[in-house]
Coordinates of C-alpha atoms in Angstrom, one line a residue:
M1 CA 3.9 -89.0 7.9
P2 CA 0.1 -89.0 8.8
A3 CA -2.4 -88.8 6.0
S4 CA -3.8 -85.3 5.3
S5 CA -5.3 -83.2 2.5
P6 CA -2.7 -83.0 -0.3
D7 CA -3.2 -79.3 -0.6
S8 CA -2.9 -78.5 3.1
R9 CA -0.5 -80.9 4.7
P10 CA 2.3 -79.3 6.6
P11 CA 5.9 -79.7 5.3
S12 CA 7.9 -82.6 6.4
I13 CA 10.9 -81.7 8.5
G14 CA 13.1 -84.5 7.1
R15 CA 14.4 -82.7 4.0
R16 CA 16.9 -79.9 4.3
T17 CA 15.5 -78.4 7.4
L18 CA 18.8 -78.6 9.1
L19 CA 20.3 -77.1 6.0
G20 CA 18.7 -74.6 5.3
A21 CA 10.4 -78.4 -36.2
A22 CA 7.7 -79.2 -38.7
A23 CA 7.9 -75.7 -40.2
A24 CA 10.7 -74.7 -42.6
A25 CA 13.5 -72.7 -41.0
T26 CA 13.4 -68.9 -41.2
P27 CA 15.8 -66.4 -39.7
A28 CA 13.0 -64.8 -37.7
V29 CA 9.3 -65.3 -36.9
L30 CA 7.7 -62.4 -38.8
G31 CA 4.6 -63.8 -40.3
A32 CA 3.4 -67.4 -40.4
A33 CA 5.9 -70.2 -41.1
P34 CA 5.2 -72.3 -44.1
P35 CA 2.9 -75.3 -43.3
S36 CA 4.6 -78.6 -42.6
A37 CA 4.4 -81.4 -45.1
A38 CA 3.3 -83.5 -42.1
A39 CA 0.6 -81.1 -41.0
P40 CA -2.7 -82.8 -40.3
S41 CA -4.5 -80.8 -43.0
A42 CA -2.4 -82.6 -45.6
R43 CA -3.5 -86.0 -44.2
K44 CA -7.3 -85.6 -44.7
K45 CA -8.1 -88.5 -42.5
P46 CA -11.8 -88.8 -41.9
H47 CA -11.4 -88.9 -38.1
A48 CA -8.2 -86.9 -37.7
L49 CA -7.6 -85.3 -34.3
P50 CA -7.9 -81.6 -34.4
G51 CA -5.0 -79.2 -33.8
G52 CA -5.3 -76.1 -31.7
G53 CA -8.2 -75.3 -29.4
D54 CA -8.8 -73.9 -26.0
L55 CA -6.0 -74.1 -23.4
G56 CA -8.3 -75.2 -20.6
P57 CA -9.4 -73.8 -17.3
N58 CA -6.0 -73.8 -15.6
V59 CA -4.4 -71.6 -18.1
I60 CA -5.4 -68.1 -17.0
V61 CA -4.8 -65.4 -19.5
F62 CA -4.7 -61.7 -18.6
D63 CA -4.5 -58.5 -20.6
P64 CA -4.0 -55.0 -19.2
S65 CA -7.7 -54.3 -19.2
T66 CA -8.6 -57.5 -17.3
P67 CA -10.5 -56.5 -14.1
G68 CA -9.3 -58.0 -10.8
I69 CA -6.0 -59.4 -11.8
Q70 CA -4.4 -59.1 -8.4
A71 CA -7.4 -60.9 -6.7
R72 CA -7.1 -63.7 -9.2
L73 CA -3.3 -64.0 -8.6
D74 CA -3.9 -64.1 -4.9
E75 CA -6.6 -66.8 -5.2
V76 CA -4.2 -69.1 -7.1
F77 CA -1.4 -68.4 -4.6
R78 CA -3.7 -69.3 -1.7
R79 CA -4.4 -72.7 -3.2
Q80 CA -0.8 -73.4 -4.1
E81 CA 1.4 -71.7 -1.5
S82 CA 1.9 -74.9 0.6
A83 CA 0.5 -77.5 -1.8
Q84 CA 3.8 -79.2 -2.2
F85 CA 2.3 -82.6 -3.2
G86 CA -1.1 -81.3 -4.3
T87 CA -2.9 -81.8 -7.6
G88 CA -3.4 -78.2 -8.6
R89 CA -1.5 -77.0 -11.8
Y90 CA -1.7 -73.4 -13.1
A91 CA -0.2 -71.3 -15.9
L92 CA -0.7 -67.5 -15.6
L93 CA -0.2 -65.9 -19.0
F94 CA 0.0 -62.2 -19.6
K95 CA -0.7 -60.7 -23.1
P96 CA 1.7 -58.0 -24.3
G97 CA 1.3 -54.7 -22.7
T98 CA 2.0 -52.9 -19.4
Y99 CA 0.5 -53.9 -16.1
H100 CA 0.7 -51.8 -12.9
G101 CA 0.8 -52.5 -9.2
L102 CA 0.9 -56.3 -9.3
N103 CA 2.6 -58.7 -6.9
A104 CA 2.3 -62.2 -8.4
Q105 CA 3.3 -64.5 -5.6
L106 CA 4.0 -68.0 -6.9
G107 CA 3.3 -71.2 -5.1
F108 CA 3.8 -74.8 -6.1
Y109 CA 3.1 -75.9 -9.7
T110 CA 2.5 -72.3 -10.9
S111 CA 4.1 -70.8 -14.0
I112 CA 3.9 -67.2 -14.9
A113 CA 4.9 -66.0 -18.4
G114 CA 4.5 -63.2 -20.9
L115 CA 3.0 -63.8 -24.3
G116 CA 5.3 -61.6 -26.4
L117 CA 8.2 -62.5 -28.6
S118 CA 10.5 -60.5 -26.3
P119 CA 10.3 -60.1 -22.5
D120 CA 10.1 -56.4 -23.0
D121 CA 6.8 -56.8 -24.8
T122 CA 5.1 -57.6 -21.5
T123 CA 6.0 -55.3 -18.6
I124 CA 4.8 -55.7 -15.0
N125 CA 5.4 -52.6 -12.9
G126 CA 5.5 -54.8 -9.8
D127 CA 6.9 -58.1 -8.6
V128 CA 6.9 -61.8 -9.3
T129 CA 7.6 -63.1 -5.8
V130 CA 8.7 -66.4 -4.3
D131 CA 9.2 -66.3 -0.5
A132 CA 9.1 -68.9 2.2
G133 CA 6.6 -67.8 4.8
W134 CA 4.7 -71.1 4.4
F135 CA 7.9 -72.9 5.7
N136 CA 8.9 -70.5 8.4
G137 CA 11.5 -68.7 6.3
N138 CA 13.2 -71.8 4.9
A139 CA 13.3 -71.8 1.1
T140 CA 14.8 -75.2 0.6
Q141 CA 11.5 -76.7 -0.4
N142 CA 10.4 -74.0 -2.8
F143 CA 10.3 -76.4 -5.8
W144 CA 8.2 -76.6 -9.0
R145 CA 7.4 -73.0 -10.1
S146 CA 8.7 -70.8 -12.9
A147 CA 8.8 -67.4 -14.4
E148 CA 9.4 -66.7 -18.1
N149 CA 9.4 -64.0 -20.8
L150 CA 8.4 -61.0 -18.7
A151 CA 10.0 -57.6 -17.9
L152 CA 9.7 -56.5 -14.2
V153 CA 10.0 -53.1 -12.7
P154 CA 10.2 -54.1 -9.0
V155 CA 8.3 -51.8 -6.6
N156 CA 11.2 -51.4 -4.2
G157 CA 13.9 -51.8 -6.8
T158 CA 14.6 -55.5 -6.2
N159 CA 12.5 -58.6 -7.0
R160 CA 12.6 -61.6 -4.6
W161 CA 13.0 -65.1 -6.1
A162 CA 13.8 -67.4 -3.2
V163 CA 13.6 -70.9 -4.8
A164 CA 15.1 -74.3 -4.6
Q165 CA 15.2 -76.9 -7.4
A166 CA 12.9 -77.1 -10.5
A167 CA 12.2 -73.4 -10.4
P168 CA 13.6 -71.9 -13.6
F169 CA 13.8 -68.1 -14.3
R170 CA 14.0 -67.9 -18.1
R171 CA 13.9 -65.0 -20.6
M172 CA 13.3 -62.5 -17.9
H173 CA 14.2 -58.8 -17.8
V174 CA 14.5 -57.4 -14.3
R175 CA 14.8 -53.6 -14.4
G176 CA 16.4 -53.6 -11.0
G177 CA 18.0 -56.1 -8.7
L178 CA 17.2 -59.8 -7.9
N179 CA 17.2 -61.2 -4.4
L180 CA 17.5 -65.0 -4.3
S181 CA 17.0 -65.5 -0.6
P182 CA 13.8 -65.6 1.6
T183 CA 12.8 -62.8 4.0
G184 CA 15.1 -63.1 7.0
Y185 CA 17.9 -64.7 4.9
G186 CA 16.9 -68.3 5.8
W187 CA 18.2 -71.4 4.1
A188 CA 17.9 -71.6 0.3
S189 CA 18.9 -74.3 -2.2
G190 CA 18.4 -73.2 -5.8
G191 CA 18.6 -72.6 -8.7
Y192 CA 18.7 -71.7 -12.4
I193 CA 18.6 -68.5 -14.5
A194 CA 18.9 -68.5 -18.3
D195 CA 18.5 -66.0 -21.2
S196 CA 17.8 -63.3 -18.7
R197 CA 18.9 -59.7 -18.1
I198 CA 19.1 -58.4 -14.5
D199 CA 20.0 -54.7 -14.8
G200 CA 21.0 -54.4 -11.1
Q201 CA 22.7 -56.7 -8.6
V202 CA 21.9 -60.4 -8.1
G203 CA 22.1 -61.2 -4.4
P204 CA 22.3 -64.9 -3.6
Y205 CA 22.8 -64.3 0.1
S206 CA 22.0 -67.7 1.6
Q207 CA 21.7 -69.7 -1.6
Q208 CA 24.0 -72.6 -1.4
Q209 CA 24.5 -73.1 -5.2
W210 CA 23.3 -71.5 -8.4
Y211 CA 23.7 -71.8 -12.2
T212 CA 23.3 -68.9 -14.5
R213 CA 23.5 -69.4 -18.3
D214 CA 23.6 -67.1 -21.4
S215 CA 22.5 -64.0 -19.5
A216 CA 23.5 -60.4 -18.6
I217 CA 23.7 -59.1 -15.0
G218 CA 24.7 -55.8 -13.4
S219 CA 26.7 -57.5 -10.7
W220 CA 26.8 -60.6 -8.4
L221 CA 27.0 -60.1 -4.6
N222 CA 28.3 -63.3 -3.0
G223 CA 28.7 -67.1 -3.1
V224 CA 28.2 -69.8 -0.6
W225 CA 29.4 -73.2 -2.0
N226 CA 29.0 -73.4 -5.7
M227 CA 28.1 -70.6 -8.1
V228 CA 28.5 -71.4 -11.8
F229 CA 28.2 -69.0 -14.8
S230 CA 28.5 -69.8 -18.5
G231 CA 28.0 -67.2 -21.2
V232 CA 27.0 -64.5 -18.7
E233 CA 27.9 -60.9 -19.3
G234 CA 28.8 -59.2 -16.0
A235 CA 29.6 -62.5 -14.3
P236 CA 32.3 -62.5 -11.6
T237 CA 35.7 -63.7 -12.6
Q238 CA 36.8 -67.3 -12.1
S239 CA 37.9 -67.6 -8.5
F240 CA 36.9 -71.1 -7.1
P241 CA 37.1 -72.0 -4.3
N242 CA 37.3 -68.6 -2.7
P243 CA 34.9 -67.1 -3.6
P244 CA 33.3 -70.3 -5.1
Y245 CA 32.8 -68.9 -8.6
T246 CA 33.2 -71.1 -11.7
T247 CA 33.0 -68.9 -14.8
L248 CA 33.0 -70.0 -18.4
D249 CA 33.0 -67.1 -21.0
T250 CA 30.6 -69.0 -23.2
T251 CA 28.2 -72.0 -23.2
P252 CA 29.4 -74.7 -25.6
I253 CA 26.0 -75.4 -27.1
S254 CA 22.6 -74.0 -26.1
R255 CA 19.1 -73.8 -27.6
E256 CA 16.5 -71.9 -25.6
K257 CA 13.3 -73.5 -24.5
P258 CA 10.2 -73.3 -26.8
F259 CA 7.6 -70.8 -25.6
L260 CA 4.0 -69.9 -26.3
Y261 CA 3.4 -66.4 -27.7
L262 CA 0.7 -64.4 -29.4
Q263 CA 0.8 -63.1 -33.0
G264 CA -2.2 -60.8 -33.1
N265 CA -4.9 -63.0 -31.6
D266 CA -3.3 -66.3 -32.6
Y267 CA -1.2 -68.5 -30.4
R268 CA 2.1 -69.8 -31.8
V269 CA 5.0 -71.6 -30.4
F270 CA 8.5 -70.1 -31.0
L271 CA 11.4 -72.5 -31.4
P272 CA 14.7 -70.7 -30.7
E273 CA 17.6 -71.7 -32.9
K274 CA 20.8 -73.5 -31.7
R275 CA 23.7 -71.4 -30.6
T276 CA 27.3 -72.4 -30.3
N277 CA 29.7 -70.8 -27.8
A278 CA 26.8 -68.5 -26.8
R279 CA 27.1 -65.5 -24.6
G280 CA 24.3 -63.1 -23.4
V281 CA 20.6 -63.1 -24.1
T282 CA 18.9 -64.2 -27.4
W283 CA 16.4 -61.3 -27.4
G284 CA 18.6 -58.3 -26.9
N285 CA 18.6 -57.0 -30.5
G286 CA 14.9 -57.3 -31.3
T287 CA 13.2 -60.4 -32.7
P288 CA 14.8 -63.6 -31.5
R289 CA 16.1 -66.0 -34.1
G290 CA 14.3 -69.2 -34.7
T291 CA 11.2 -70.7 -36.3
S292 CA 7.5 -70.6 -35.4
L293 CA 4.6 -73.0 -35.4
P294 CA 0.9 -72.2 -35.2
L295 CA -1.1 -73.7 -32.4
S296 CA -3.1 -75.6 -35.1
Q297 CA 0.0 -77.9 -35.5
F298 CA -0.3 -78.9 -31.9
Y299 CA -2.7 -81.4 -30.3
V300 CA -3.8 -79.4 -27.2
A301 CA -4.0 -82.1 -24.6
R302 CA -6.2 -82.0 -21.5
P303 CA -5.9 -84.2 -18.4
G304 CA -7.8 -87.4 -18.8
V305 CA -6.7 -87.9 -22.4
S306 CA -5.3 -91.4 -23.1
A307 CA -1.7 -92.2 -24.1
A308 CA -3.2 -93.9 -27.2
T309 CA -4.7 -90.5 -28.2
L310 CA -1.5 -88.6 -27.6
N311 CA 0.3 -91.2 -29.8
E312 CA -2.3 -90.9 -32.5
A313 CA -1.8 -87.1 -32.5
L314 CA 1.9 -87.6 -32.9
T315 CA 1.4 -90.2 -35.7
Q316 CA -0.8 -87.6 -37.5
G317 CA 2.1 -85.2 -37.5
L318 CA 0.9 -83.0 -34.7
H319 CA 3.1 -81.7 -31.9
L320 CA 1.9 -81.9 -28.2
L321 CA 0.9 -79.1 -25.9
L322 CA 0.2 -80.5 -22.5
T323 CA -2.1 -78.1 -20.6
P324 CA -1.8 -78.0 -16.8
G325 CA -3.0 -81.1 -14.9
I326 CA -2.1 -84.8 -14.3
Y327 CA -2.0 -87.3 -17.1
H328 CA -2.0 -91.1 -16.4
L329 CA -0.3 -93.2 -19.0
D330 CA -0.8 -96.9 -19.7
R331 CA 1.8 -96.9 -22.4
P332 CA 4.7 -94.7 -23.3
I333 CA 4.3 -91.5 -25.3
Q334 CA 6.3 -92.5 -28.3
V335 CA 8.0 -89.6 -30.2
N336 CA 9.2 -91.0 -33.5
R337 CA 9.3 -87.9 -35.8
A338 CA 12.2 -85.6 -36.2
G339 CA 11.5 -82.0 -35.0
T340 CA 8.6 -83.0 -32.7
V341 CA 7.8 -80.6 -29.8
V342 CA 6.3 -81.8 -26.6
L343 CA 5.7 -78.7 -24.5
G344 CA 4.1 -78.6 -21.1
L345 CA 2.3 -75.7 -19.4
G346 CA 1.9 -75.2 -15.6
Y347 CA 3.9 -78.3 -14.7
A348 CA 1.8 -80.8 -16.6
T349 CA 2.5 -84.1 -14.9
L350 CA 2.9 -87.5 -16.5
I351 CA 2.3 -90.6 -14.3
P352 CA 3.2 -93.9 -15.9
D353 CA 1.0 -96.7 -14.6
G354 CA 1.7 -100.4 -14.5
G355 CA 5.5 -99.9 -14.8
V356 CA 5.6 -98.4 -18.2
T357 CA 8.1 -95.7 -19.4
A358 CA 6.4 -92.3 -19.6
V359 CA 8.2 -90.9 -22.7
K360 CA 10.3 -92.6 -25.4
V361 CA 12.1 -90.7 -28.2
A362 CA 13.4 -92.3 -31.3
D363 CA 16.9 -91.7 -32.6
V364 CA 15.9 -88.7 -34.7
D365 CA 16.9 -85.1 -35.1
G366 CA 15.7 -82.1 -33.2
V367 CA 13.1 -83.3 -30.7
R368 CA 12.3 -80.7 -28.1
L369 CA 10.9 -81.8 -24.7
A370 CA 10.2 -79.0 -22.3
G371 CA 8.2 -77.9 -19.3
F372 CA 6.7 -81.0 -17.7
L373 CA 7.1 -83.3 -14.7
V374 CA 7.3 -87.1 -14.7
D375 CA 6.0 -88.7 -11.5
A376 CA 6.9 -92.4 -11.0
G377 CA 4.0 -94.7 -10.4
P378 CA 3.7 -97.3 -7.7
V379 CA 4.7 -100.2 -10.0
N380 CA 8.4 -100.1 -10.8
S381 CA 9.3 -98.7 -14.2
A382 CA 12.6 -99.8 -15.7
T383 CA 12.9 -96.3 -17.0
L384 CA 10.8 -93.1 -16.9
L385 CA 12.3 -91.1 -19.7
E386 CA 14.3 -92.6 -22.6
I387 CA 16.0 -90.4 -25.2
G388 CA 16.9 -92.7 -28.1
P389 CA 16.7 -96.5 -28.0
R390 CA 19.6 -98.6 -26.7
G391 CA 22.5 -98.5 -29.2
A392 CA 21.4 -95.2 -30.8
S393 CA 24.3 -93.9 -32.8
R394 CA 23.1 -91.3 -35.4
D395 CA 24.9 -87.9 -35.6
H396 CA 22.6 -85.2 -34.3
S397 CA 25.2 -82.4 -34.0
A398 CA 23.4 -80.1 -36.4
N399 CA 20.0 -80.5 -34.7
P400 CA 20.2 -82.1 -31.3
T401 CA 17.4 -83.2 -29.1
T402 CA 16.9 -80.9 -26.1
V403 CA 15.5 -81.8 -22.7
Q404 CA 14.6 -78.5 -20.8
D405 CA 12.8 -78.0 -17.6
V406 CA 11.8 -81.7 -17.6
F407 CA 11.7 -82.8 -14.1
V408 CA 11.4 -86.3 -12.6
R409 CA 10.2 -87.4 -9.1
I410 CA 10.1 -90.7 -7.5
G411 CA 7.9 -90.7 -4.4
G412 CA 6.8 -87.7 -2.3
A413 CA 3.3 -87.3 -3.8
G414 CA 2.7 -91.0 -3.1
P415 CA 4.5 -94.4 -3.7
G416 CA 6.7 -94.4 -6.7
K417 CA 9.5 -96.7 -8.0
A418 CA 11.9 -96.7 -11.0
T419 CA 15.1 -98.5 -11.6
T420 CA 16.5 -95.7 -13.8
S421 CA 14.8 -92.3 -14.1
M422 CA 16.3 -90.8 -17.2
V423 CA 18.3 -92.6 -19.9
I424 CA 20.1 -90.6 -22.7
N425 CA 21.1 -92.9 -25.6
S426 CA 21.0 -90.4 -28.5
R427 CA 24.2 -88.6 -29.4
H428 CA 24.5 -84.8 -29.0
T429 CA 21.5 -84.5 -26.7
V430 CA 21.4 -81.3 -24.6
I431 CA 20.0 -81.6 -21.1
D432 CA 19.3 -78.0 -20.2
H433 CA 18.1 -77.8 -16.6
T434 CA 16.6 -80.9 -15.0
W435 CA 15.9 -81.9 -11.4
V436 CA 15.8 -85.7 -11.1
W437 CA 14.7 -86.4 -7.5
R438 CA 14.1 -89.5 -5.4
A439 CA 12.0 -88.0 -2.7
D440 CA 13.4 -87.7 0.8
H441 CA 10.1 -86.4 2.3
G442 CA 6.4 -86.6 1.7
E443 CA 4.3 -89.7 1.2
G444 CA 5.7 -93.1 0.0
V445 CA 9.2 -92.4 1.1
G446 CA 11.7 -95.0 2.4
W447 CA 14.9 -96.8 1.4
E448 CA 13.0 -99.5 -0.3
T449 CA 9.5 -97.9 -0.5
N450 CA 10.6 -95.5 -3.3
R451 CA 13.5 -97.5 -4.5
A452 CA 15.3 -95.9 -7.4
D453 CA 18.8 -97.1 -8.1
Y454 CA 20.0 -94.6 -10.8
G455 CA 19.0 -91.0 -11.6
V456 CA 20.5 -90.2 -15.0
V457 CA 22.3 -92.7 -17.1
V458 CA 24.1 -91.3 -20.2
N459 CA 25.1 -93.9 -22.9
G460 CA 25.1 -91.6 -25.9
D461 CA 28.3 -89.8 -27.1
D462 CA 28.7 -86.1 -27.2
V463 CA 26.0 -85.3 -24.7
L464 CA 26.0 -81.9 -22.9
A465 CA 24.3 -81.1 -19.6
T466 CA 23.8 -77.5 -18.5
G467 CA 22.2 -77.4 -15.1
L468 CA 22.1 -81.0 -13.8
F469 CA 20.4 -81.5 -10.5
V470 CA 20.1 -85.1 -9.4
E471 CA 19.5 -86.2 -5.8
H472 CA 19.1 -89.1 -3.4
F473 CA 19.3 -92.2 -5.5
N474 CA 20.0 -95.6 -4.0
K475 CA 23.1 -96.2 -6.1
Y476 CA 24.7 -93.9 -8.7
D477 CA 22.9 -90.5 -9.1
V478 CA 24.6 -90.0 -12.5
Q479 CA 26.3 -92.7 -14.5
W480 CA 28.0 -91.4 -17.6
N481 CA 29.1 -94.1 -20.1
G482 CA 29.2 -92.0 -23.3
Q483 CA 32.3 -90.5 -24.9
R484 CA 33.0 -86.8 -24.9
G485 CA 30.3 -85.9 -22.4
R486 CA 30.3 -82.5 -20.8
T487 CA 28.5 -81.1 -17.7
V488 CA 28.4 -77.4 -16.7
F489 CA 27.1 -77.3 -13.1
F490 CA 26.0 -80.4 -11.1
Q491 CA 24.2 -80.4 -7.8
N492 CA 23.6 -83.5 -5.7
E493 CA 22.7 -84.8 -2.3
K494 CA 23.3 -88.5 -1.6
A495 CA 20.3 -90.4 -0.2
Y496 CA 19.5 -89.3 3.3
D497 CA 17.8 -92.5 4.3
A498 CA 20.4 -95.2 3.9
P499 CA 19.8 -97.4 7.0
N500 CA 23.5 -98.3 7.5
Q501 CA 26.9 -98.6 5.9
A502 CA 26.2 -102.0 4.4
A503 CA 23.2 -100.7 2.5
I504 CA 25.4 -98.4 0.4
Q505 CA 28.4 -100.7 0.0
N506 CA 29.6 -100.8 -3.6
G507 CA 31.9 -103.8 -3.7
S508 CA 35.0 -102.8 -1.9
L509 CA 34.1 -99.1 -2.1
K510 CA 32.2 -97.2 0.6
G511 CA 29.2 -95.9 -1.2
Y512 CA 28.3 -95.1 -4.8
A513 CA 29.7 -92.0 -6.3
A514 CA 27.2 -89.2 -7.0
Y515 CA 28.7 -88.8 -10.5
K516 CA 30.4 -91.8 -12.0
V517 CA 32.2 -91.7 -15.4
G518 CA 32.4 -95.2 -16.9
D519 CA 35.6 -97.0 -16.9
G520 CA 35.8 -97.2 -20.7
V521 CA 35.4 -93.4 -21.2
T522 CA 38.5 -91.7 -22.7
A523 CA 37.1 -88.1 -22.9
H524 CA 34.8 -86.3 -20.5
E525 CA 34.8 -82.8 -18.9
G526 CA 32.9 -81.2 -16.1
W527 CA 32.9 -77.7 -14.5
G528 CA 31.4 -76.7 -11.1
L529 CA 30.2 -80.0 -9.6
G530 CA 29.1 -80.5 -6.0
S531 CA 27.9 -83.4 -3.9
Y532 CA 26.6 -83.3 -0.3
C533 CA 25.8 -86.0 2.2
Y534 CA 23.3 -85.9 5.0
Y535 CA 22.9 -89.4 6.3
N536 CA 20.2 -88.7 8.9
V537 CA 19.3 -92.3 9.7
D538 CA 22.9 -93.4 10.4
P539 CA 25.2 -90.4 10.7
T540 CA 28.2 -92.7 11.0
I541 CA 28.1 -93.7 7.3
V542 CA 31.2 -92.9 5.4
Q543 CA 31.1 -92.2 1.7
H544 CA 34.5 -92.8 0.0
H545 CA 34.1 -90.0 -2.6
G546 CA 31.5 -87.9 -4.4
F547 CA 33.0 -88.4 -7.9
A548 CA 34.6 -91.3 -9.7
A549 CA 36.3 -91.4 -13.1
P550 CA 39.0 -93.2 -15.0
V551 CA 42.4 -91.5 -14.7
R552 CA 43.1 -90.4 -18.2
P553 CA 44.3 -87.1 -19.7
G554 CA 41.1 -86.7 -21.7
V555 CA 38.9 -87.0 -18.5
R556 CA 39.0 -83.6 -16.8
F557 CA 37.2 -81.9 -14.0
H558 CA 37.3 -78.3 -12.8
N559 CA 36.1 -77.0 -9.4
L560 CA 34.7 -80.0 -7.5
L561 CA 33.4 -80.0 -3.9
V562 CA 31.9 -82.3 -1.4
V563 CA 30.2 -81.2 1.8
S564 CA 29.1 -83.1 5.0
L565 CA 25.9 -81.4 6.3
G566 CA 26.4 -81.0 10.0
G567 CA 28.6 -84.1 10.3
N568 CA 25.8 -86.5 9.2
G569 CA 28.0 -88.8 7.3
Q570 CA 31.5 -88.0 5.9
Y571 CA 33.4 -88.1 2.6
E572 CA 36.9 -89.6 2.6
C573 CA 37.9 -87.9 -0.7
V574 CA 36.4 -85.6 -3.3
I575 CA 37.2 -87.5 -6.6
N576 CA 38.7 -91.0 -6.7
D577 CA 41.3 -91.0 -4.0
T578 CA 42.0 -87.3 -4.3
G579 CA 40.9 -84.4 -2.1
A580 CA 40.8 -83.9 1.7
P581 CA 38.1 -85.6 3.8
T582 CA 35.3 -83.7 5.3
S583 CA 35.6 -83.6 9.0
G584 CA 33.5 -83.2 12.1
T585 CA 30.3 -81.3 12.2
S586 CA 31.6 -78.3 10.4
T587 CA 29.6 -77.8 7.2
V588 CA 32.7 -76.7 5.1
P589 CA 33.3 -78.0 1.6
S590 CA 36.3 -80.0 0.7
T591 CA 37.4 -78.9 -2.8
V592 CA 39.5 -79.9 -5.8
V593 CA 40.2 -77.2 -8.3
S594 CA 41.5 -79.4 -11.1
Y595 CA 41.6 -83.1 -11.8
P596 CA 43.7 -84.9 -12.7

């Protein structure tokens, strides 16, 4: 791909174009939480880093009386509409109140959010729109943007949210319908909704797959390949594969993402409590349940700050708020304290230099990582994100670590390499919406150029993944070695760019499974898992199966599918040696409803 301005380069056609707490717990957050014993004020170090402070130039805050809101929204959109691998990062925050006549179009690396405790505290009579005009009506590259904590009254009754991966729709109340396809019903490849209420109908139309968690909807229109629901009031009944609905009445464990809000004129971060067998939204009956931290207990980081400073802030007992921008790290961010929050705004991006790991978390309770992107550097990192050290074994069932809207990218914005992207060693970790992506288009892309053998490796026991998107790795996309693991929704594409059959050979097997359960695992369960192949360099490549697991009564799968996209490569089976092969150029899934 020829060099060009990062904010203006045209999209590559290679990908998808043919496819289309420190505070004491309280039941609610009325009033300030008691100060933490680890708060910096108690340390009284002569040169202690300050907590709180300004959120920086790329956090743009509006209130209903702000002049020129629409013009400012349009200005950010012009910069970000096609800046797929650009450096701009923005968070658009709306104070509680009512706004009229707005259409917030969201481009790349743009987050929009309300600053109330409930979505209904901040109402936009208008739309928050994602469409695909920049890519000729193809929404399969509408990555890295988000909407959170707002109520919308769409102008024409239906809001358009045509996204692909890494574009969460959280804590939203749509007083109308939601259209998940682009204008013209072009290809789309999303997506994720959580803790949201859509009063009207959700219309996926061309969306190939979607996961909706702990929400309430008026109705759901259709399904293409893989639509998964857990804990969703109004969800369609279980009917996989025709229509392809996988429906769980509840979500086994969930704890919503931390979020910034205003209490009077002061910023705080709300930490929702853990729910077990959850169903419906957390905010439907007034104040959500959880705890609250003042911004003064956060080190408010700006791009350019060193990893040493971030670690010093953590050592002092501060949490981290990463404001929008790009952060280069010469050593890992080391999270050692239980209950630490690392929250990013506007797709704050961490780039590990010199082959280091970006973030390491100790084997402690209740760490919350949320809302940031890890972008591999040009020197190979053994790992990019590590939850718990090797051999971690403590019980965290009462207060798990959560990894939410934390995204990983290897290549695309430039050369990047990592042997393993995300390693989960700590027990009971909840991975709630991630996209771990070895790039198939952009800069620094090639079978060896952005080499990345493994996407997500789970060694810890009792880990739960809700919304697991992992794509294009050179070997296993997901390798699950821990006991009693569970996954609700998995989306995968095998690496497009394998040069030939020999390059993917796995001993006597043709290819590495997209999702591999370790041979020693005796208990594992998955619902609504899909793998697709599009071997565009050598369409004759054959992949034996999408899924591999030991054949044991405690290892169970529900509603699996594999798809050959236009006949570019084929699967012989779905899981192990079970399931019909894909055939010809017909892009029709081969399915297994229950295994074994």
